[in-house]
Structures are given as structure tokens and as C-alpha cells.
mmCIF file of C-alpha atoms in Angstrom:
data_model
loop_
_atom_site.group_PDB
_atom_site.id
_atom_site.type_symbol
_atom_site.label_atom_id
_atom_site.label_comp_id
_atom_site.label_asym_id
_atom_site.label_seq_id
_atom_site.Cartn_x
_atom_site.Cartn_y
_atom_site.Cartn_z
ATOM 1 C CA UNK A 219 23.128 -39.360 46.290
ATOM 2 C CA UNK A 220 21.977 -38.540 49.816
ATOM 3 C CA UNK A 221 18.845 -36.467 50.179
ATOM 4 C CA UNK A 222 18.298 -34.182 53.157
ATOM 5 C CA UNK A 223 14.642 -34.383 54.196
ATOM 6 C CA UNK A 224 13.318 -31.515 56.301
ATOM 7 C CA UNK A 225 10.852 -32.406 59.044
ATOM 8 C CA UNK A 226 8.401 -29.529 59.456
ATOM 9 C CA UNK A 227 5.859 -29.037 62.227
ATOM 10 C CA UNK A 228 2.535 -29.916 60.556
ATOM 11 C CA UNK A 229 -0.736 -28.076 61.014
ATOM 12 C CA UNK A 230 -3.341 -30.382 62.562
ATOM 13 C CA UNK A 231 -6.586 -28.458 62.182
ATOM 14 C CA UNK A 232 -7.352 -25.029 60.781
ATOM 15 C CA UNK A 233 -6.966 -23.196 64.091
ATOM 16 C CA UNK A 234 -3.503 -24.513 64.892
ATOM 17 C CA UNK A 235 -0.801 -21.860 64.610
ATOM 18 C CA UNK A 236 1.896 -23.345 66.854
ATOM 19 C CA UNK A 237 2.882 -26.480 68.707
ATOM 20 C CA UNK A 238 5.211 -27.582 71.491
ATOM 21 C CA UNK A 239 7.548 -30.535 71.082
ATOM 22 C CA UNK A 240 6.823 -32.316 74.364
ATOM 23 C CA UNK A 241 9.021 -35.368 73.792
ATOM 24 C CA UNK A 242 11.418 -36.701 71.161
ATOM 25 C CA UNK A 243 11.127 -40.482 70.700
ATOM 26 C CA UNK A 244 14.316 -40.493 68.600
ATOM 27 C CA UNK A 245 17.766 -38.913 68.915
ATOM 28 C CA UNK A 246 20.385 -37.718 66.437
ATOM 29 C CA UNK A 247 21.936 -40.781 64.811
ATOM 30 C CA UNK A 248 18.831 -42.945 65.221
ATOM 31 C CA UNK A 249 17.359 -44.730 62.215
ATOM 32 C CA UNK A 250 13.700 -44.067 61.403
ATOM 33 C CA UNK A 251 11.163 -45.522 59.005
ATOM 34 C CA UNK A 252 8.691 -43.451 57.022
ATOM 35 C CA UNK A 253 5.505 -42.810 59.046
ATOM 36 C CA UNK A 254 7.196 -43.887 62.305
ATOM 37 C CA UNK A 255 6.426 -41.618 65.290
ATOM 38 C CA UNK A 256 9.500 -39.527 66.090
ATOM 39 C CA UNK A 257 8.118 -36.923 68.509
ATOM 40 C CA UNK A 258 5.086 -35.899 70.504
ATOM 41 C CA UNK A 259 3.612 -32.465 69.840
ATOM 42 C CA UNK A 260 1.073 -30.589 71.950
ATOM 43 C CA UNK A 261 -1.006 -27.747 70.556
ATOM 44 C CA UNK A 262 -3.835 -25.726 72.013
ATOM 45 C CA UNK A 263 -6.470 -28.354 71.255
ATOM 46 C CA UNK A 264 -4.709 -31.624 70.491
ATOM 47 C CA UNK A 265 -1.700 -33.805 71.267
ATOM 48 C CA UNK A 266 -0.363 -35.636 68.226
ATOM 49 C CA UNK A 267 2.567 -37.796 67.200
ATOM 50 C CA UNK A 268 4.885 -36.298 64.613
ATOM 51 C CA UNK A 269 5.624 -38.941 61.962
ATOM 52 C CA UNK A 270 8.844 -39.287 59.997
ATOM 53 C CA UNK A 271 8.296 -38.096 56.396
ATOM 54 C CA UNK A 272 11.040 -40.427 55.106
ATOM 55 C CA UNK A 273 13.146 -43.458 55.976
ATOM 56 C CA UNK A 274 16.717 -42.683 57.014
ATOM 57 C CA UNK A 275 18.778 -41.356 59.898
ATOM 58 C CA UNK A 276 18.033 -38.315 62.036
ATOM 59 C CA UNK A 277 21.017 -36.012 61.499
ATOM 60 C CA UNK A 278 19.749 -32.938 63.320
ATOM 61 C CA UNK A 279 17.124 -32.001 65.903
ATOM 62 C CA UNK A 280 16.534 -28.281 65.476
ATOM 63 C CA UNK A 281 13.804 -27.752 68.091
ATOM 64 C CA UNK A 282 14.460 -29.243 71.534
ATOM 65 C CA UNK A 283 11.735 -30.756 73.698
ATOM 66 C CA UNK A 284 9.785 -28.106 75.571
ATOM 67 C CA UNK A 285 10.091 -25.471 72.848
ATOM 68 C CA UNK A 286 7.044 -23.970 71.119
ATOM 69 C CA UNK A 287 7.278 -23.081 67.416
ATOM 70 C CA UNK A 288 4.952 -21.996 64.623
ATOM 71 C CA UNK A 289 3.535 -24.534 62.169
ATOM 72 C CA UNK A 290 5.763 -25.322 59.182
ATOM 73 C CA UNK A 291 8.895 -24.603 61.256
ATOM 74 C CA UNK A 292 11.869 -26.891 60.626
ATOM 75 C CA UNK A 293 12.101 -29.172 63.678
ATOM 76 C CA UNK A 294 14.489 -31.914 62.484
ATOM 77 C CA UNK A 295 16.437 -33.250 59.508
ATOM 78 C CA UNK A 296 16.528 -36.811 58.179
ATOM 79 C CA UNK A 297 19.255 -38.073 55.844
ATOM 80 C CA UNK A 298 17.731 -40.697 53.558
ATOM 81 C CA UNK A 299 21.068 -42.488 53.252
ATOM 82 C CA UNK A 300 20.920 -43.162 49.508
#
């Protein structure tokens, strides 16, 4: 059974309320491994790499590069392929 894994914008630091996806390293259809960097995110105080929460295939990118969203917003979906 295939599991749909939601990729949420994490909160890096207590003061972070939103972040901007500055660059996607992966595209829809690309395979990813758990903990592999899939995007670059800039916030007010820090620039971080967003890591894949699971191994599988990116089936959807919800937030395009350049868009700013609140923490815990769905930014992408990974299909674990099982």
C-alpha cells in the first residue's frame, strides 16, 4: 500500500513564523531519500535546507519557489512507493 507523506515547512527556532522557498532541488517525479535536501528555505534569521521526511517520489510541489508561507504549511507530497 502506497503512503502519501506530507512535507510541511518546519519551524527552525522559536521566533520563526514563516519561510520562503528560495529553491527546489527536486522536481515532481524525482526520487528522494529520507533526510536528503529537497529545497532551500529562507526565514527572517536563517537559511536552511528542507530535508525529505521519507524515501519515495515527489508527486506534488504545492508551494513554488519564491513563495512565502507559514510554518507547518504543506509544501510538497512524497509517495513512498510501497
